Each structure stands twice: as C-alpha cells, then as structure tokens.
Coordinates of N, CA and C in Angstrom, one line a residue:
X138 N 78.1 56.2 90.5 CA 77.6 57.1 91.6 C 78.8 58.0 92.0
X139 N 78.6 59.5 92.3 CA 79.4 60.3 92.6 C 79.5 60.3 94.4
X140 N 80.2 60.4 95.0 CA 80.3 60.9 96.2 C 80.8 62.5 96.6
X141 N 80.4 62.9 97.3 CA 80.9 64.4 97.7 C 80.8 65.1 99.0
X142 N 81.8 65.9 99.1 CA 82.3 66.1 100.8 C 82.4 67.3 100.8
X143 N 82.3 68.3 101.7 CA 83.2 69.7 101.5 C 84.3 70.1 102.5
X144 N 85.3 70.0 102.2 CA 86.5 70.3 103.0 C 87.0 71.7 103.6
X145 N 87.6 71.9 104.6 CA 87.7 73.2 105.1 C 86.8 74.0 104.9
X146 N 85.6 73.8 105.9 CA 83.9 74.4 106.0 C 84.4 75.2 107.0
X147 N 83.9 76.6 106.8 CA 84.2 77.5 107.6 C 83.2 77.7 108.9
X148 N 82.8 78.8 109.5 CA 82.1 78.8 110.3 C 80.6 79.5 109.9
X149 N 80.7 79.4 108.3 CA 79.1 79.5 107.7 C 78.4 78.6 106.9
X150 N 79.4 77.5 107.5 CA 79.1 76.1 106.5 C 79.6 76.0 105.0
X151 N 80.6 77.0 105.1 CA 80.8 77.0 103.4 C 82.2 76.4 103.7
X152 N 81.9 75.5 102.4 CA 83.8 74.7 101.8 C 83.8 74.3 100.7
X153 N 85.0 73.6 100.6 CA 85.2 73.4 98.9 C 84.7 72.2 98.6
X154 N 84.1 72.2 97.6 CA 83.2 71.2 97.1 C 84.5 69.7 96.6
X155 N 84.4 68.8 97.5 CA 85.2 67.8 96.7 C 84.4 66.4 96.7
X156 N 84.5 66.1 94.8 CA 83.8 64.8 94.4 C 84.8 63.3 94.6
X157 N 84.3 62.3 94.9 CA 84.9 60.9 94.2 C 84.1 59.4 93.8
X158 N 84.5 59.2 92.5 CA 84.0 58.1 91.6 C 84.1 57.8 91.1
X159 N 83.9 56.5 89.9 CA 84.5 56.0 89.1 C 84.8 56.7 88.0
X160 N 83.7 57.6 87.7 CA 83.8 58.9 86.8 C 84.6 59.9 86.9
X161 N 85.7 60.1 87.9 CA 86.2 61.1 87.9 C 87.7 61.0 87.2
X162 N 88.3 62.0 86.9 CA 89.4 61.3 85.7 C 90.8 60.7 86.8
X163 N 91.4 60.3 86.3 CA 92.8 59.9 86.8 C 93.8 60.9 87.1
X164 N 93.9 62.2 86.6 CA 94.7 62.8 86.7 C 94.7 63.7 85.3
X165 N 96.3 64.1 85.1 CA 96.7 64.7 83.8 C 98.0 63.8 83.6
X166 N 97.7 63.8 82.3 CA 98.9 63.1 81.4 C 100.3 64.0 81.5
X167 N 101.0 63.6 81.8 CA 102.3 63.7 82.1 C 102.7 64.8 82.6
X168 N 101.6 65.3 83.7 CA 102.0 66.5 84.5 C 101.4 66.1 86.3
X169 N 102.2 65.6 86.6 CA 102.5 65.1 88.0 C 102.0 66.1 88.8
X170 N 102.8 67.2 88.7 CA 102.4 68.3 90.0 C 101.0 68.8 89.4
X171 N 100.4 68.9 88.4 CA 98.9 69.5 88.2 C 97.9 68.5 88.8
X172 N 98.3 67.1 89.0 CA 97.5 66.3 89.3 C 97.5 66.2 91.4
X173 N 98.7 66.3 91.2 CA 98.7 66.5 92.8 C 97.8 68.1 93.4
X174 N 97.3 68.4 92.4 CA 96.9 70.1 93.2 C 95.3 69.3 93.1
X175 N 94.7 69.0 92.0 CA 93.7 68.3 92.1 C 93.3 67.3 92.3
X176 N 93.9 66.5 92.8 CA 93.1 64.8 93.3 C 94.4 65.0 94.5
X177 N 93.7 64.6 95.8 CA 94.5 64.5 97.2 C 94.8 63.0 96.9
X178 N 95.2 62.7 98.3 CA 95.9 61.3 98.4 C 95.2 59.9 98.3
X179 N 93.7 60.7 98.5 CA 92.8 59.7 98.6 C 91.7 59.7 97.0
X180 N 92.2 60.0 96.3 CA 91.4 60.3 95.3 C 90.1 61.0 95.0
X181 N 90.0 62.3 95.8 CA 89.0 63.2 95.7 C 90.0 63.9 94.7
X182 N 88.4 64.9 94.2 CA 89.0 66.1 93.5 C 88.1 67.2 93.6
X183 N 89.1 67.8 93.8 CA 89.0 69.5 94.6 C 88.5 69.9 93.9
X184 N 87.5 70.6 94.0 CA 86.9 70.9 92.2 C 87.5 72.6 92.3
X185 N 87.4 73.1 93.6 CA 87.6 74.8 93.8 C 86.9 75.8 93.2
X186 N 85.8 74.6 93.4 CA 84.1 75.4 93.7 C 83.5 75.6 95.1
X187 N 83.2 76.8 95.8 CA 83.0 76.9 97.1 C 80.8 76.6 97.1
X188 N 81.1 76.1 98.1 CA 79.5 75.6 98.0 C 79.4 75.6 99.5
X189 N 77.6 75.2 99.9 CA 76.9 74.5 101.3 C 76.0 73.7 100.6
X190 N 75.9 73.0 102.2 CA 74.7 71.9 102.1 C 73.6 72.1 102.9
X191 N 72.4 72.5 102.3 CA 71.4 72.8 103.1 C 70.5 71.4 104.3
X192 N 69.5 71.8 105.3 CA 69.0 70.9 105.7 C 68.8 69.6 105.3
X193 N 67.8 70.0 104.2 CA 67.7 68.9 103.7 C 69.0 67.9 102.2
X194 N 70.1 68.1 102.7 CA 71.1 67.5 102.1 C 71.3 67.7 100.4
X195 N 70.9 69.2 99.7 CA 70.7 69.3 98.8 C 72.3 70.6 98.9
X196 N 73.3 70.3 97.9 CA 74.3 71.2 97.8 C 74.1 72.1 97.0
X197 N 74.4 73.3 97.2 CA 74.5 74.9 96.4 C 75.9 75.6 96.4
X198 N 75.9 75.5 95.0 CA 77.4 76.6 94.4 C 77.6 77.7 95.0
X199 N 78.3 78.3 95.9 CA 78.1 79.6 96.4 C 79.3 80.4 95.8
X200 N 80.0 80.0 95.1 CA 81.4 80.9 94.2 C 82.8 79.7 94.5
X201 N 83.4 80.6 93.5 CA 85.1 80.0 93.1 C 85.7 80.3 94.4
X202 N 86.8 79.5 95.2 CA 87.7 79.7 96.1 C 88.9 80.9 95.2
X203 N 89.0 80.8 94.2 CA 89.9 82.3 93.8 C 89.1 83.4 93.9
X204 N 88.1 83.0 93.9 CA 86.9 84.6 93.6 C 86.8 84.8 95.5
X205 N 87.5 84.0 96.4 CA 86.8 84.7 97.9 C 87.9 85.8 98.3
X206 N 87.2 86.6 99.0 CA 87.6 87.6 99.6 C 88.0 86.9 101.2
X207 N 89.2 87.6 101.3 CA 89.6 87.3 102.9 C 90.3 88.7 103.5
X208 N 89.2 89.0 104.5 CA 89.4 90.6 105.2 C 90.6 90.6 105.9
X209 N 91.2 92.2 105.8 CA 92.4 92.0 106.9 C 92.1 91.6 108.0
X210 N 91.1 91.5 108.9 CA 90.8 90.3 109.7 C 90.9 88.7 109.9
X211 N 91.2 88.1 108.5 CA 91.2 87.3 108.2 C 89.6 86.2 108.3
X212 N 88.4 87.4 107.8 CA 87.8 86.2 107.2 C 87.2 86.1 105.8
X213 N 86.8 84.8 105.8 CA 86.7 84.6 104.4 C 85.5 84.8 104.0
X214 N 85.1 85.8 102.7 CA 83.8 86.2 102.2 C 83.8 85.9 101.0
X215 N 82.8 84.9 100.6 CA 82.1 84.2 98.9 C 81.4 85.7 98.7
X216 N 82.2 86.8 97.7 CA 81.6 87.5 96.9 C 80.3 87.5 96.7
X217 N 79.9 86.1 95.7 CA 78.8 86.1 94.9 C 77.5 85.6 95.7
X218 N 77.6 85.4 96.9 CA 75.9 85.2 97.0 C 75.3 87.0 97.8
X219 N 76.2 87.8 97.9 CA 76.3 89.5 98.4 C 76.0 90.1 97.4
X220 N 76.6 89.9 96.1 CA 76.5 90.3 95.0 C 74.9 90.1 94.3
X221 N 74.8 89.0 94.5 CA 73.6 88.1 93.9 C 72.4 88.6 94.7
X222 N 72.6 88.8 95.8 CA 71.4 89.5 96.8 C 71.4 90.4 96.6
X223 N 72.4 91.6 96.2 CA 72.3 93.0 96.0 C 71.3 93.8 94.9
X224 N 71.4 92.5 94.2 CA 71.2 92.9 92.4 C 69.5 92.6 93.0
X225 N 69.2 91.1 93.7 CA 67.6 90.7 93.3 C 67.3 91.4 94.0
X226 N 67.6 92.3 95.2 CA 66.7 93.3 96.0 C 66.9 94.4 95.3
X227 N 67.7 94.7 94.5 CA 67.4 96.4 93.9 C 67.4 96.1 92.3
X228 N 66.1 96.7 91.8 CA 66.3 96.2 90.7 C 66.6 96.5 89.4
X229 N 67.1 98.2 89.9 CA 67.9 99.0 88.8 C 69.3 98.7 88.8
X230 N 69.8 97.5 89.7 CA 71.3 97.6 89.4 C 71.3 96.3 88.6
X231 N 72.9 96.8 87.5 CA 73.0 96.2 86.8 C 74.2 94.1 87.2
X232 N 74.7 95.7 87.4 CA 76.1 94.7 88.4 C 76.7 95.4 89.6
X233 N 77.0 94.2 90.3 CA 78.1 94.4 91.8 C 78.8 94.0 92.1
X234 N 80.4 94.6 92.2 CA 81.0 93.4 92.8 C 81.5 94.0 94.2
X235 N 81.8 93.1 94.6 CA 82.0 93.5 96.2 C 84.0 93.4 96.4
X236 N 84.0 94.4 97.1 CA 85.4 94.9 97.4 C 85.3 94.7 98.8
X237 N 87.0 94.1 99.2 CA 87.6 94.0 100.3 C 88.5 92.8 100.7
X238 N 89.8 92.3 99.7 CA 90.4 91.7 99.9 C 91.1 92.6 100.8
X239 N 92.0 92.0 102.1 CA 92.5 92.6 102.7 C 92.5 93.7 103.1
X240 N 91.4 94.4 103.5 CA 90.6 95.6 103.5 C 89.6 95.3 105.2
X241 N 89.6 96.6 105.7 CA 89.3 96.5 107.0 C 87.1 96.3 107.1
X242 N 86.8 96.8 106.1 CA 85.5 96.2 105.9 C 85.6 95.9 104.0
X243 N 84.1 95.6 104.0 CA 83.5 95.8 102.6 C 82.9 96.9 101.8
X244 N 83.1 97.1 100.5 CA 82.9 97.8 100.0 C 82.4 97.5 98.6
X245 N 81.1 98.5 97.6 CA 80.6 97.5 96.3 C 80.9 98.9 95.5
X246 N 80.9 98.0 94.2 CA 81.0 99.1 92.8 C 79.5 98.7 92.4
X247 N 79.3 99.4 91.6 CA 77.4 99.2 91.6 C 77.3 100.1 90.3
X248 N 76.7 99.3 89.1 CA 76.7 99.5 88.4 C 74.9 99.5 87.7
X249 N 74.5 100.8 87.1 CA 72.6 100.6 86.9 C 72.3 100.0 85.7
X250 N 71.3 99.6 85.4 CA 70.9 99.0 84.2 C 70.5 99.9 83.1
X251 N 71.4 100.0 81.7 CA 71.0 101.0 80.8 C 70.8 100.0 79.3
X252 N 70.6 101.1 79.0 CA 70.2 100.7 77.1 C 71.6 100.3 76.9
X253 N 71.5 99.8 75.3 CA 72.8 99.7 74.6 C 72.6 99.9 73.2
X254 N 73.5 100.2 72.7 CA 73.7 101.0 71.6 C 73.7 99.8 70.3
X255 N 72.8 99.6 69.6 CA 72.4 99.0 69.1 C 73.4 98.3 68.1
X256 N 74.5 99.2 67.5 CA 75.5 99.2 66.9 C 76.4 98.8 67.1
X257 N 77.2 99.2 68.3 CA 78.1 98.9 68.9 C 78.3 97.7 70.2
X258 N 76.8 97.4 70.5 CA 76.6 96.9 71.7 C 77.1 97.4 72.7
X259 N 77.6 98.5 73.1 CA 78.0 99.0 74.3 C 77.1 99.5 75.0
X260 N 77.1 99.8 76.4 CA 76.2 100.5 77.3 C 76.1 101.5 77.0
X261 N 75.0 102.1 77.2 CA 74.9 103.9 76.8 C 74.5 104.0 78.5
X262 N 74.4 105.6 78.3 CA 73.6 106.6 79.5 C 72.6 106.4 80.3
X263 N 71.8 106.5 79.2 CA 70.2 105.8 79.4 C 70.0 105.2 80.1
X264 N 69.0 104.8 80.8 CA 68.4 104.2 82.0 C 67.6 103.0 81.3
X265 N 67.4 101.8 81.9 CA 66.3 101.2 81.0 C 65.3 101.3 81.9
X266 N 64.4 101.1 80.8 CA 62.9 101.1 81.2 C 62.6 100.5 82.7
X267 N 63.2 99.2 83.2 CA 63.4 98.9 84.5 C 63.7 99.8 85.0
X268 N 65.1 100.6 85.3 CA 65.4 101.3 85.9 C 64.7 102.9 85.9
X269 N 64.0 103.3 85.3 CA 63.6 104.2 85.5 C 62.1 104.4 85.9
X270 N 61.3 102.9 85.6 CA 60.5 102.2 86.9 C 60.9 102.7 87.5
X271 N 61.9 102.0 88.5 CA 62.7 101.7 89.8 C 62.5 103.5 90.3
X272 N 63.0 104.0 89.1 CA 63.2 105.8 89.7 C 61.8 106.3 90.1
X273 N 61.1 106.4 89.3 CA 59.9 106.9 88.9 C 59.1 106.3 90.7
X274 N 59.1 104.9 90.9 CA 58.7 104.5 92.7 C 59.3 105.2 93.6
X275 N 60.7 106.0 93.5 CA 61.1 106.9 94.6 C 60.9 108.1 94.4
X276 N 59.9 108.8 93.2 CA 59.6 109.7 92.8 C 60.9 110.7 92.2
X277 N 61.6 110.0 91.7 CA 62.0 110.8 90.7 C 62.4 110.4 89.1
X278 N 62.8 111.6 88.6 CA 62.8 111.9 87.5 C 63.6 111.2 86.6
X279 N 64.7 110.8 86.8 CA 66.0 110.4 86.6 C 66.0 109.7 85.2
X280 N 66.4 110.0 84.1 CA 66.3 109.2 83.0 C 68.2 108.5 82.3
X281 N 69.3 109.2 83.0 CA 70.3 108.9 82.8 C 71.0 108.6 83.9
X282 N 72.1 107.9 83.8 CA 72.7 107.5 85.2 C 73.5 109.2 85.6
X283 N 74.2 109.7 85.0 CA 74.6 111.4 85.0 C 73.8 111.6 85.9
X284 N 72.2 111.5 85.9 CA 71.3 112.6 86.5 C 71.1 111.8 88.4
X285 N 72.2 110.9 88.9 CA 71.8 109.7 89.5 C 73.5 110.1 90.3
X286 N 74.5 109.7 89.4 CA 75.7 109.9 89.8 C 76.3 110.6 91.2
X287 N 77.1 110.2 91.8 CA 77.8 110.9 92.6 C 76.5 111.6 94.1
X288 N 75.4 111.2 94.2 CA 74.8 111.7 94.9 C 73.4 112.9 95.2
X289 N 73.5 112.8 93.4 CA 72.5 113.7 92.9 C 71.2 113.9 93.2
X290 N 70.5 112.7 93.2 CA 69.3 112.2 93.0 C 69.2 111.2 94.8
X291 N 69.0 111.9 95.2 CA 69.2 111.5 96.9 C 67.9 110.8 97.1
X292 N 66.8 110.6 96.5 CA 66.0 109.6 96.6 C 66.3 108.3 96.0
X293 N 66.5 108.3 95.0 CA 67.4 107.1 94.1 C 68.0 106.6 95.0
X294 N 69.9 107.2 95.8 CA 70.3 107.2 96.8 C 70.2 106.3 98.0
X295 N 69.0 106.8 98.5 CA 68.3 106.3 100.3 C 67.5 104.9 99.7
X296 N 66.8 105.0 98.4 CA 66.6 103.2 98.2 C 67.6 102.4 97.8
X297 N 68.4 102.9 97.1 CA 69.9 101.8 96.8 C 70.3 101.6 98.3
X298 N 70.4 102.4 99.4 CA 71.1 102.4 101.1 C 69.9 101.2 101.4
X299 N 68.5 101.7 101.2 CA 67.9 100.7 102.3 C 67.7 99.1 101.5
X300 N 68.4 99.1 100.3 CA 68.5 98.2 99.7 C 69.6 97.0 100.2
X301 N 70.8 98.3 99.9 CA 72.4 97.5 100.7 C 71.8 96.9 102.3
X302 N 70.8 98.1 103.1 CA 70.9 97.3 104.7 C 69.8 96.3 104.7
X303 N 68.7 96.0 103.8 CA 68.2 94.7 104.0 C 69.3 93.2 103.8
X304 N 70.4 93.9 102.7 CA 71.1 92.7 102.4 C 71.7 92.3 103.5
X305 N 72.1 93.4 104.4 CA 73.2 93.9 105.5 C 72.5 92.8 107.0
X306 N 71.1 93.0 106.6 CA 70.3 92.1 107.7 C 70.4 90.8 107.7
X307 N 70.8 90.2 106.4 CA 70.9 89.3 106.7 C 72.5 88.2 106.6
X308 N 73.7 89.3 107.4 CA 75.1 88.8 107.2 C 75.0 88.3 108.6
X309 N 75.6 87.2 108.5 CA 76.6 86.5 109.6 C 77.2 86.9 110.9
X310 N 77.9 88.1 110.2 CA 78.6 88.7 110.8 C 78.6 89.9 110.3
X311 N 79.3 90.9 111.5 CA 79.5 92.3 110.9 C 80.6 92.5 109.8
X312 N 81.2 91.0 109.9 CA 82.8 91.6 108.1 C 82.0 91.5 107.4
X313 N 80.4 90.7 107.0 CA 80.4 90.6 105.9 C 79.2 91.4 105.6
X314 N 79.1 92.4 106.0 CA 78.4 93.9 106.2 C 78.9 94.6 105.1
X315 N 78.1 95.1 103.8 CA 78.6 96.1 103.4 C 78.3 97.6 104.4
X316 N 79.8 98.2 104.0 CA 80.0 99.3 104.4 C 79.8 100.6 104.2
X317 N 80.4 100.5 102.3 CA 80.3 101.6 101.6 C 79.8 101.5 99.9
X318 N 79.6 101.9 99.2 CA 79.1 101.6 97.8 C 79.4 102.6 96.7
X319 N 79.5 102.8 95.5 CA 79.6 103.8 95.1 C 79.1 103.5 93.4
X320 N 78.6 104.6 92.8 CA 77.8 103.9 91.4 C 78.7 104.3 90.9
X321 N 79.0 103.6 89.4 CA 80.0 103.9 88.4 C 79.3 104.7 87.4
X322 N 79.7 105.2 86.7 CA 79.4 106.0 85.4 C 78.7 105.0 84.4
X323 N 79.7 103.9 84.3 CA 79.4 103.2 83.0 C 78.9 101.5 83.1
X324 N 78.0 101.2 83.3 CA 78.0 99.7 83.0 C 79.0 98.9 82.8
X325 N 79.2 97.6 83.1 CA 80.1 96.7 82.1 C 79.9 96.1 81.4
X326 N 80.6 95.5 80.5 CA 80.3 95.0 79.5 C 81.8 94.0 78.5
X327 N 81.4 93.4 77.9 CA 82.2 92.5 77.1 C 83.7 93.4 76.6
X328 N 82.8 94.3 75.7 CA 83.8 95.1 74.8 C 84.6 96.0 75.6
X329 N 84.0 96.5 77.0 CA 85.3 97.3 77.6 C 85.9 96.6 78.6
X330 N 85.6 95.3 78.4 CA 86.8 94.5 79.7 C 86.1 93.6 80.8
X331 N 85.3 93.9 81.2 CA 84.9 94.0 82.7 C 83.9 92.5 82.6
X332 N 83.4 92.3 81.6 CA 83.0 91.1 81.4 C 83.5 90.3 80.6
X333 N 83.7 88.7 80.7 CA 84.3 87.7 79.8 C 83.4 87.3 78.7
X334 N 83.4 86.7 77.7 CA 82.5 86.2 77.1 C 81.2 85.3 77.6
X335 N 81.3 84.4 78.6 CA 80.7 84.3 79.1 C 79.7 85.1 80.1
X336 N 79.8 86.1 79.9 CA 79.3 87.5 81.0 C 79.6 87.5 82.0
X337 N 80.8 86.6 82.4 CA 81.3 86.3 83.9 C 82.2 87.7 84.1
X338 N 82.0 87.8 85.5 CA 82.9 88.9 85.9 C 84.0 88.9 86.0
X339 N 85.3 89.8 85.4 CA 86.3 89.3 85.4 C 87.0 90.5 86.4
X340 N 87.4 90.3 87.8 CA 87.6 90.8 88.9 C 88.8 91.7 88.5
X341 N 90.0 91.1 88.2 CA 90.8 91.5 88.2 C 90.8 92.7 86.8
X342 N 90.5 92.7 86.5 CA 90.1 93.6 85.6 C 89.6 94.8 86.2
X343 N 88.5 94.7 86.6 CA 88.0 95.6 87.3 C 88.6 96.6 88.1
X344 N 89.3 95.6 89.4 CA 90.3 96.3 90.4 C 91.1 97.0 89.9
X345 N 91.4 96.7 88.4 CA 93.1 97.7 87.9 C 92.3 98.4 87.3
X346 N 91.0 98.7 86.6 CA 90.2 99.5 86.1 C 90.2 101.0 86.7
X347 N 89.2 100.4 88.1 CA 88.8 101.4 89.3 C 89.7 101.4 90.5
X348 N 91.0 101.3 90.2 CA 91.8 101.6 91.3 C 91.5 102.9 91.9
X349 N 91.2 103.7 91.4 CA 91.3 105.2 92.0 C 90.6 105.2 93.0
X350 N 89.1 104.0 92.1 CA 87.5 105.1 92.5 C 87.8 103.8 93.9
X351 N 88.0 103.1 94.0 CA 88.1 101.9 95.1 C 89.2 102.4 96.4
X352 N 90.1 103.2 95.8 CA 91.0 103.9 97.1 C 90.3 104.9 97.5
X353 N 89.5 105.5 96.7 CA 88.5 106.4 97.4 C 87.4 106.2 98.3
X354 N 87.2 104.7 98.5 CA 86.4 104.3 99.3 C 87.0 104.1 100.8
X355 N 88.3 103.6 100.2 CA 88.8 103.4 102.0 C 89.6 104.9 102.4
X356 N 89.5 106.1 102.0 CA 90.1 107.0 102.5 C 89.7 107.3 103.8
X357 N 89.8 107.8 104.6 CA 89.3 108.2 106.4 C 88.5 110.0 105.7

C-alpha cells in the first residue's frame, strides 16, 4: 500500500506530491547527495510533481515544481492547469504557454492549429479545418494564421480575448490573471525545438526562442 501527503500546500491547496511504502526504492546506489534530495528523513519521496486533493480525497497532477512560475510578487503559478484551460475553451489554439517568471503579471504565447506538411511533418500556414470552424463562427474568412496575425482579423481577436477572460474568471487571484497574449507565426513542433519527443513542452527553449516577442510584452 502507498501512502501520500502533499508538502508545502500553498494557499490554493496545491503541493508537492510525496509518496511512502514498501515499494518505494531505497535510494541511489552510491550517490548519497541524490538520495538526500529525494527521500527526506523520514522516508517519503518527493516526487516534484505539483498536485491537489479534491473533496472527495481523489489527487490530481497539476504540473512539475520546475515548470512553476513564481511572480515578482512572489507567488507561485502551476503553468499547466492555465494553459490547459486556455486551449479547451478556445478551440483554434494549438498551444500555450504561459509567461511570468519573475514578471509583474502574466503573459501567454498562443499558438493556432494548422496543417502539416505531409513530408516534412512541420507546421504549415494553413489553418485546420478546426480552426477555420472556429473563424468561420466569428464570421470570418481567415484561412491562414498571416491573415489572423498581429491583429488583423479583429473578430478572431475579441474571441481569443473573451476566451483568455472566461479563463481569467475563474483565477484565485488577480496574479494568476492573464494579462496579455500574443499569437506566434508558427506552431510548435518536434523538429523546430519547442516540443520534446514526447510532445512535452520544452519551456526553456521557448523563452530563448521568443526572447524578443516576450520583452515585447512587458514593454510600458
């Protein structure tokens, strides 16, 4: 039988997920200090998976303790359930990730759902058929992200906005409000970085990607 606790639970009920039981391993073989980072003094282990426990005593993954954001305010924001809400209320985006490590609010890169090039597997222009759904309900035309980009398509626009403030309705707090958002040109993907093989997001990547487009978000 596993037991499990979550440690340093913040003031949204979220903490790190830590298990202990007979199944859990002993440590690492002849690396002392790696075993001290994961098994405390009492033989839990810190998995540094950030989770909650709902009502009814059932636990949910809410993101990696490396993947949280902590505002120059100092609080602490799990990325992925913002992200995850972003995407299932709007249904032309492809990906989001949310910006504002040490940053005075939040801010998302937002990326739309297109075709891919059959050959290459890379994202093309093209809008998919979802997404141009999605266009076609705010009555427009839009068949490429170009025709979308930078503010073009101002109906597209006002539903991605009232999309961000339903998510916005339901934060905690005002830090974990998105603020600002901006679409990218290009999807992510495997072959240009931005996704791992497992389709996981790989953050740091990103950030050294869109340095620019992300300073351009906190400019005054």
């Amino acid at each position: 039988m596993i037991s499990f606790y979550l440690a340093n639970i913040d003031s949204d009920g979220t903490g790190e997920i830590c298990f202990w039981g007979r199944n859990i391993f002993m440590g690492f073989l002849n690396m002392e200090d790696k075993t001290r980072e994961a098994l405390d003094e009492d033989g839990w282990l810190h998995s540094g998976d950030l989770g909650k426990i709902d009502e009814e005593g059932f636990l949910y993954i809410t993101g990696r303790i490396k993947e949280l954001i902590i505002t120059a305010g100092g609080e602490n924001i799990p990325p992925v359930p913002i992200e995850e809400a972003v995407k299932k209320e709007l249904p032309i985006i492809s990906n989001a990730m949310l910006i504002g490590d040490k940053r005075k609010f939040l801010s998302m890169l937002l990326t739309l759902k297109c075709c891919t090039n059959a050959e290459t597997m890379e994202p093309t222009e093209e809008l998919s058929l979802e997404a141009v759904e999605f266009c076609q309900l705010q009555r427009s035309q839009a068949t490429k992200v170009s025709d979308i980009s930078g503010g073009k398509d101002k109906e597209v626009y006002r539903a991605i906005q009232e999309g961000i403030e339903r998510v916005n309705s339901a934060a905690t707090s005002n830090a974990q409000r998105i603020q600002k958002w901006t679409i990218l040109m290009k999807d992510f993907s495997v072959s240009g970085g931005e996704l791992g093989p497992t389709m996981k997001l790989r953050r740091p990547v990103v950030l050294e990607m869109y340095h620019k487009v992300i300073e351009g978000l906190y400019q005054e």
